[in-house]
Amino acid sequence: MTSAIAGWRVLVPRGGPWGRAVAARLVEHGAVPVVAPLVDFAPTEDAAELAAGLGRLAAGDVDWLVVTSATTAGLLEGVAVPATTRIAAVGPATAAALAEAGLRVDFVPSSDFSADAIVAEWPGGTGSRILLPQSAIAEPTLAEGLRAAGNRVDTVAAYRTIGVHVAPEIVAEVQSGAIRAILVTSGSVAHEVAAQLAPISPGTMIACIGPRTAAAASAAGLEVGAIAEQQTVESLILSIIQPAEARP
C-alpha cells in the first residue's frame, strides 16, 4: 500500500547517524528526506567541570550514570566506568549509542523514553550518587525529579548545542511550501526553525518528538501540527503519516 507521505519532501533537522537513520526510514515510506542540520554540538565551555565529574565516576564515587542523549554517549567512549556503577539510558537510541561506546546499559524506561519516564520508573531507590552529564542548555526536569526522590545528583555540562545556518535554497523551499513537513526534535531545533525558516507555509506540517518539544515549538511561535507519542524515530514519522492519511 502506498504511504500517505509518498512524494513528500520532509526536512530532517539533524545530520550524522540520527539524520541518516531518519532519512532511510522516510525513503522506505516513499518520502523525500531533505537533510538540513539546524543544530550542531560543540565542546563544553567548562572542560574542568566535566573532567572532574568523569574523575569521580572513574574513582567509583558514582552509583548511577544517567545518559539522556546519543551525543553524550558518544563523548563517553573510552571513559572508565567501574563495575559498581550502573548506567541508565533515556531510550533505545541512547542505549544503542552507549553500547557502541563500549558501555553496558542497566536501565531504560519501558515507555515514553523521557526524563519524566526515568523519574517515574527509577530503579535506584533513594540515596544514590548520580552523575548526569548533559547539554549545557538541558532542562532541569530530570535532575530535579531525581533529587526530589532523595538522590544526590551531580549535573555537568558535557557539550553545547549551537545553531547552524541553512542554505538559502532550503529557506526558499520551506517558505514556498515545497517542504511538506518539518521534524522538530528539540527545543533548540524549534528555535532555529522559527528564527531561520519563517514565515513557514501554512500547508507545512510541524511535527514534534514529544509534548515538551511541542511546547517549546509553540513558545517559539510555530504552529504544531503533529506530536509523536514516544521519543523515537518510528513514532515521529508515524506522527506525520497519521494526519496525512486523514486529509481529504
mmCIF file of C-alpha atoms in Angstrom:
data_model
loop_
_atom_site.group_PDB
_atom_site.id
_atom_site.type_symbol
_atom_site.label_atom_id
_atom_site.label_comp_id
_atom_site.label_asym_id
_atom_site.label_seq_id
_atom_site.Cartn_x
_atom_site.Cartn_y
_atom_site.Cartn_z
ATOM 1 C CA MET A 1 0.000 0.000 0.000
ATOM 2 C CA THR A 2 1.265 3.474 -0.907
ATOM 3 C CA SER A 3 2.176 5.578 2.107
ATOM 4 C CA ALA A 4 0.231 8.784 2.714
ATOM 5 C CA ILE A 5 3.515 10.723 2.718
ATOM 6 C CA ALA A 6 4.833 9.263 -0.556
ATOM 7 C CA GLY A 7 6.425 12.090 -2.521
ATOM 8 C CA TRP A 8 6.506 14.459 0.448
ATOM 9 C CA ARG A 9 9.677 16.475 0.920
ATOM 10 C CA VAL A 10 10.417 16.237 4.656
ATOM 11 C CA LEU A 11 13.019 18.389 6.371
ATOM 12 C CA VAL A 12 15.300 16.412 8.698
ATOM 13 C CA PRO A 13 16.961 18.944 11.049
ATOM 14 C CA ARG A 14 19.943 16.862 12.159
ATOM 15 C CA GLY A 15 22.729 15.105 10.335
ATOM 16 C CA GLY A 16 25.034 12.292 11.454
ATOM 17 C CA PRO A 17 23.822 8.777 12.266
ATOM 18 C CA TRP A 18 20.455 10.046 13.510
ATOM 19 C CA GLY A 19 19.791 12.025 10.364
ATOM 20 C CA ARG A 20 20.804 9.122 8.145
ATOM 21 C CA ALA A 21 18.534 6.737 10.060
ATOM 22 C CA VAL A 22 15.560 9.072 9.750
ATOM 23 C CA ALA A 23 16.250 9.680 6.059
ATOM 24 C CA ALA A 24 16.360 5.941 5.399
ATOM 25 C CA ARG A 25 13.019 5.366 7.123
ATOM 26 C CA LEU A 26 11.416 8.232 5.204
ATOM 27 C CA VAL A 27 12.634 6.746 1.923
ATOM 28 C CA GLU A 28 11.002 3.441 2.888
ATOM 29 C CA HIS A 29 7.706 5.338 3.105
ATOM 30 C CA GLY A 30 8.256 6.943 -0.286
ATOM 31 C CA ALA A 31 9.064 10.379 1.120
ATOM 32 C CA VAL A 32 11.985 12.544 0.043
ATOM 33 C CA PRO A 33 14.201 13.464 3.007
ATOM 34 C CA VAL A 34 15.842 16.873 2.942
ATOM 35 C CA VAL A 35 18.660 16.665 5.475
ATOM 36 C CA ALA A 36 19.473 20.197 6.624
ATOM 37 C CA PRO A 37 21.124 20.295 10.068
ATOM 38 C CA LEU A 38 19.892 23.248 12.098
ATOM 39 C CA VAL A 39 21.946 22.482 15.215
ATOM 40 C CA ASP A 40 25.358 21.078 15.957
ATOM 41 C CA PHE A 41 27.272 20.214 19.088
ATOM 42 C CA ALA A 42 30.393 21.894 20.436
ATOM 43 C CA PRO A 43 32.658 21.118 23.397
ATOM 44 C CA THR A 44 31.582 22.340 26.792
ATOM 45 C CA GLU A 45 32.918 25.702 27.896
ATOM 46 C CA ASP A 46 33.817 24.215 31.282
ATOM 47 C CA ALA A 47 36.086 21.292 30.452
ATOM 48 C CA ALA A 48 37.405 21.241 34.024
ATOM 49 C CA GLU A 49 33.908 20.616 35.426
ATOM 50 C CA LEU A 50 33.343 17.727 33.006
ATOM 51 C CA ALA A 51 36.772 16.254 33.743
ATOM 52 C CA ALA A 52 36.093 16.446 37.474
ATOM 53 C CA GLY A 53 32.765 14.662 37.071
ATOM 54 C CA LEU A 54 34.314 11.906 34.973
ATOM 55 C CA GLY A 55 37.105 11.649 37.527
ATOM 56 C CA ARG A 56 34.585 10.960 40.283
ATOM 57 C CA LEU A 57 32.981 8.379 38.003
ATOM 58 C CA ALA A 58 36.288 6.595 37.394
ATOM 59 C CA ALA A 59 37.092 6.679 41.128
ATOM 60 C CA GLY A 60 33.901 4.767 41.946
ATOM 61 C CA ASP A 61 32.172 7.691 43.633
ATOM 62 C CA VAL A 62 29.083 7.400 41.390
ATOM 63 C CA ASP A 63 26.284 4.848 41.857
ATOM 64 C CA TRP A 64 24.432 5.713 38.655
ATOM 65 C CA LEU A 65 25.499 7.319 35.395
ATOM 66 C CA VAL A 66 22.395 8.721 33.665
ATOM 67 C CA VAL A 67 22.680 9.448 29.938
ATOM 68 C CA THR A 68 19.947 11.318 28.087
ATOM 69 C CA SER A 69 21.262 11.601 24.525
ATOM 70 C CA ALA A 70 23.324 9.760 21.935
ATOM 71 C CA THR A 71 25.558 12.845 21.792
ATOM 72 C CA THR A 72 26.540 12.400 25.434
ATOM 73 C CA ALA A 73 27.003 8.663 24.896
ATOM 74 C CA GLY A 74 29.485 9.339 22.113
ATOM 75 C CA LEU A 75 31.518 11.589 24.400
ATOM 76 C CA LEU A 76 31.807 8.751 26.933
ATOM 77 C CA GLU A 77 33.655 6.402 24.591
ATOM 78 C CA GLY A 78 36.832 5.278 26.326
ATOM 79 C CA VAL A 79 35.718 6.524 29.748
ATOM 80 C CA ALA A 80 36.351 4.037 32.539
ATOM 81 C CA VAL A 81 33.108 3.087 34.284
ATOM 82 C CA PRO A 82 33.574 0.891 37.389
ATOM 83 C CA ALA A 83 31.593 -2.334 37.618
ATOM 84 C CA THR A 84 29.878 -0.931 40.714
ATOM 85 C CA THR A 85 28.355 1.948 38.712
ATOM 86 C CA ARG A 86 25.101 1.266 36.903
ATOM 87 C CA ILE A 87 24.096 3.090 33.734
ATOM 88 C CA ALA A 88 20.667 4.425 32.771
ATOM 89 C CA ALA A 89 19.744 5.483 29.224
ATOM 90 C CA VAL A 90 16.718 7.619 28.356
ATOM 91 C CA GLY A 91 15.711 5.397 25.434
ATOM 92 C CA PRO A 92 16.761 2.731 22.918
ATOM 93 C CA ALA A 93 18.697 5.121 20.661
ATOM 94 C CA THR A 94 20.805 6.354 23.570
ATOM 95 C CA ALA A 95 21.249 2.785 24.815
ATOM 96 C CA ALA A 96 22.495 1.747 21.369
ATOM 97 C CA ALA A 97 24.949 4.657 21.315
ATOM 98 C CA LEU A 98 26.246 3.641 24.742
ATOM 99 C CA ALA A 99 26.725 0.076 23.517
ATOM 100 C CA GLU A 100 28.695 1.411 20.533
ATOM 101 C CA ALA A 101 30.851 3.322 23.004
ATOM 102 C CA GLY A 102 31.576 0.050 24.785
ATOM 103 C CA LEU A 103 29.365 0.701 27.806
ATOM 104 C CA ARG A 104 26.697 -1.583 29.208
ATOM 105 C CA VAL A 105 23.200 -0.301 29.995
ATOM 106 C CA ASP A 106 21.369 -1.401 33.136
ATOM 107 C CA PHE A 107 18.118 0.542 32.801
ATOM 108 C CA VAL A 108 15.957 2.008 30.026
ATOM 109 C CA PRO A 109 12.390 3.218 30.724
ATOM 110 C CA SER A 110 9.765 0.820 29.434
ATOM 111 C CA SER A 111 7.860 3.539 27.592
ATOM 112 C CA ASP A 112 7.824 7.242 26.750
ATOM 113 C CA PHE A 113 11.649 7.469 26.775
ATOM 114 C CA SER A 114 11.782 10.835 28.516
ATOM 115 C CA ALA A 115 13.062 12.497 31.664
ATOM 116 C CA ASP A 116 9.659 12.006 33.257
ATOM 117 C CA ALA A 117 9.772 8.270 32.481
ATOM 118 C CA ILE A 118 13.214 7.900 34.074
ATOM 119 C CA VAL A 119 11.932 9.526 37.271
ATOM 120 C CA ALA A 120 8.686 7.529 37.270
ATOM 121 C CA GLU A 121 10.426 4.179 36.762
ATOM 122 C CA TRP A 122 13.657 4.942 38.622
ATOM 123 C CA PRO A 123 15.093 1.615 39.877
ATOM 124 C CA GLY A 124 17.794 3.086 42.086
ATOM 125 C CA GLY A 125 15.678 3.866 45.124
ATOM 126 C CA THR A 126 16.892 6.744 47.272
ATOM 127 C CA GLY A 127 20.288 7.907 48.397
ATOM 128 C CA SER A 128 22.056 7.172 45.109
ATOM 129 C CA ARG A 129 25.001 9.260 43.937
ATOM 130 C CA ILE A 130 24.079 10.152 40.352
ATOM 131 C CA LEU A 131 26.210 11.722 37.635
ATOM 132 C CA LEU A 132 24.153 13.415 34.911
ATOM 133 C CA PRO A 133 26.263 14.712 32.008
ATOM 134 C CA GLN A 134 24.082 16.601 29.539
ATOM 135 C CA SER A 135 23.716 19.567 27.221
ATOM 136 C CA ALA A 136 24.582 22.934 28.708
ATOM 137 C CA ILE A 137 21.001 24.055 27.949
ATOM 138 C CA ALA A 138 19.247 20.918 29.226
ATOM 139 C CA GLU A 139 16.077 21.484 31.216
ATOM 140 C CA PRO A 140 16.375 20.796 34.971
ATOM 141 C CA THR A 141 13.379 18.416 34.967
ATOM 142 C CA LEU A 142 15.342 15.181 35.323
ATOM 143 C CA ALA A 143 17.804 16.396 37.936
ATOM 144 C CA GLU A 144 15.032 17.955 40.000
ATOM 145 C CA GLY A 145 12.913 14.796 39.812
ATOM 146 C CA LEU A 146 15.749 12.538 40.911
ATOM 147 C CA ARG A 147 16.684 14.902 43.737
ATOM 148 C CA ALA A 148 13.066 15.029 44.892
ATOM 149 C CA ALA A 149 13.206 11.230 45.110
ATOM 150 C CA GLY A 150 16.017 11.529 47.653
ATOM 151 C CA ASN A 151 19.109 11.182 45.484
ATOM 152 C CA ARG A 152 22.257 13.280 45.168
ATOM 153 C CA VAL A 153 22.513 14.445 41.565
ATOM 154 C CA ASP A 154 25.691 15.936 40.114
ATOM 155 C CA THR A 155 24.957 17.637 36.781
ATOM 156 C CA VAL A 156 27.803 18.571 34.426
ATOM 157 C CA ALA A 157 27.714 20.210 31.005
ATOM 158 C CA ALA A 158 29.088 17.665 28.532
ATOM 159 C CA TYR A 159 28.566 19.746 25.386
ATOM 160 C CA ARG A 160 26.933 22.852 23.943
ATOM 161 C CA THR A 161 24.188 22.996 21.332
ATOM 162 C CA ILE A 162 24.797 25.655 18.669
ATOM 163 C CA GLY A 163 22.751 26.804 15.705
ATOM 164 C CA VAL A 164 23.789 26.045 12.124
ATOM 165 C CA HIS A 165 22.837 28.322 9.239
ATOM 166 C CA VAL A 166 20.899 26.562 6.493
ATOM 167 C CA ALA A 167 21.330 27.214 2.794
ATOM 168 C CA PRO A 168 19.086 29.881 1.182
ATOM 169 C CA GLU A 169 17.526 27.290 -1.111
ATOM 170 C CA ILE A 170 16.252 25.344 1.930
ATOM 171 C CA VAL A 171 14.670 28.508 3.308
ATOM 172 C CA ALA A 172 13.044 29.123 -0.072
ATOM 173 C CA GLU A 173 11.660 25.574 -0.177
ATOM 174 C CA VAL A 174 10.108 25.947 3.272
ATOM 175 C CA GLN A 175 8.580 29.328 2.587
ATOM 176 C CA SER A 176 7.188 28.238 -0.790
ATOM 177 C CA GLY A 177 5.514 25.147 0.657
ATOM 178 C CA ALA A 178 7.729 22.691 -1.240
ATOM 179 C CA ILE A 179 8.675 21.164 2.117
ATOM 180 C CA ARG A 180 5.556 19.310 3.301
ATOM 181 C CA ALA A 181 6.750 18.541 6.850
ATOM 182 C CA ILE A 182 9.465 19.663 9.266
ATOM 183 C CA LEU A 183 10.637 17.308 12.000
ATOM 184 C CA VAL A 184 11.372 19.128 15.260
ATOM 185 C CA THR A 185 13.457 17.093 17.683
ATOM 186 C CA SER A 186 14.270 19.519 20.488
ATOM 187 C CA GLY A 187 13.621 22.983 21.826
ATOM 188 C CA SER A 188 16.856 24.203 20.245
ATOM 189 C CA VAL A 189 15.749 22.898 16.836
ATOM 190 C CA ALA A 190 12.376 24.616 17.311
ATOM 191 C CA HIS A 191 14.172 27.891 18.000
ATOM 192 C CA GLU A 192 16.261 27.578 14.834
ATOM 193 C CA VAL A 193 13.245 26.649 12.705
ATOM 194 C CA ALA A 194 11.427 29.773 13.872
ATOM 195 C CA ALA A 195 14.495 32.004 13.557
ATOM 196 C CA GLN A 196 15.749 30.801 10.185
ATOM 197 C CA LEU A 197 12.812 29.415 8.216
ATOM 198 C CA ALA A 198 9.865 31.705 8.978
ATOM 199 C CA PRO A 199 7.459 32.550 7.506
ATOM 200 C CA ILE A 200 6.605 28.876 7.107
ATOM 201 C CA SER A 201 3.992 27.941 4.525
ATOM 202 C CA PRO A 202 0.605 27.207 6.196
ATOM 203 C CA GLY A 203 0.497 23.825 4.428
ATOM 204 C CA THR A 204 3.738 22.626 6.028
ATOM 205 C CA MET A 205 3.264 20.262 8.964
ATOM 206 C CA ILE A 206 5.413 20.885 12.050
ATOM 207 C CA ALA A 207 5.947 17.513 13.759
ATOM 208 C CA CYS A 208 7.482 17.423 17.253
ATOM 209 C CA ILE A 209 9.072 14.493 19.062
ATOM 210 C CA GLY A 210 7.031 14.751 22.252
ATOM 211 C CA PRO A 211 4.970 17.221 24.288
ATOM 212 C CA ARG A 212 7.929 19.108 25.776
ATOM 213 C CA THR A 213 9.358 19.787 22.333
ATOM 214 C CA ALA A 214 5.881 20.721 21.122
ATOM 215 C CA ALA A 215 5.565 23.238 23.978
ATOM 216 C CA ALA A 216 8.951 24.722 23.069
ATOM 217 C CA ALA A 217 7.904 24.941 19.416
ATOM 218 C CA SER A 218 4.659 26.704 20.327
ATOM 219 C CA ALA A 219 6.584 29.111 22.552
ATOM 220 C CA ALA A 220 8.848 29.863 19.585
ATOM 221 C CA GLY A 221 5.792 30.828 17.549
ATOM 222 C CA LEU A 222 5.441 27.647 15.485
ATOM 223 C CA GLU A 223 2.062 26.075 14.736
ATOM 224 C CA VAL A 224 2.451 22.440 15.778
ATOM 225 C CA GLY A 225 0.592 20.012 13.545
ATOM 226 C CA ALA A 226 1.703 16.668 14.964
ATOM 227 C CA ILE A 227 3.221 15.314 18.187
ATOM 228 C CA ALA A 228 4.948 11.942 18.437
ATOM 229 C CA GLU A 229 3.627 9.806 21.260
ATOM 230 C CA GLN A 230 7.106 8.440 22.001
ATOM 231 C CA GLN A 231 10.537 9.942 21.580
ATOM 232 C CA THR A 232 11.585 7.551 18.821
ATOM 233 C CA VAL A 233 12.195 7.833 15.095
ATOM 234 C CA GLU A 234 9.315 5.479 14.319
ATOM 235 C CA SER A 235 6.864 7.456 16.439
ATOM 236 C CA LEU A 236 7.989 10.755 14.914
ATOM 237 C CA ILE A 237 7.472 9.513 11.354
ATOM 238 C CA LEU A 238 4.149 7.941 12.295
ATOM 239 C CA SER A 239 3.052 11.314 13.663
ATOM 240 C CA ILE A 240 3.125 12.790 10.159
ATOM 241 C CA ILE A 241 1.696 9.730 8.432
ATOM 242 C CA GLN A 242 -1.470 9.562 10.552
ATOM 243 C CA PRO A 243 -2.720 13.117 9.903
ATOM 244 C CA ALA A 244 -1.661 12.805 6.269
ATOM 245 C CA GLU A 245 -3.920 9.744 5.964
ATOM 246 C CA ALA A 246 -6.803 11.706 7.475
ATOM 247 C CA ARG A 247 -6.510 14.557 4.978
ATOM 248 C CA PRO A 248 -9.073 14.582 2.172
#
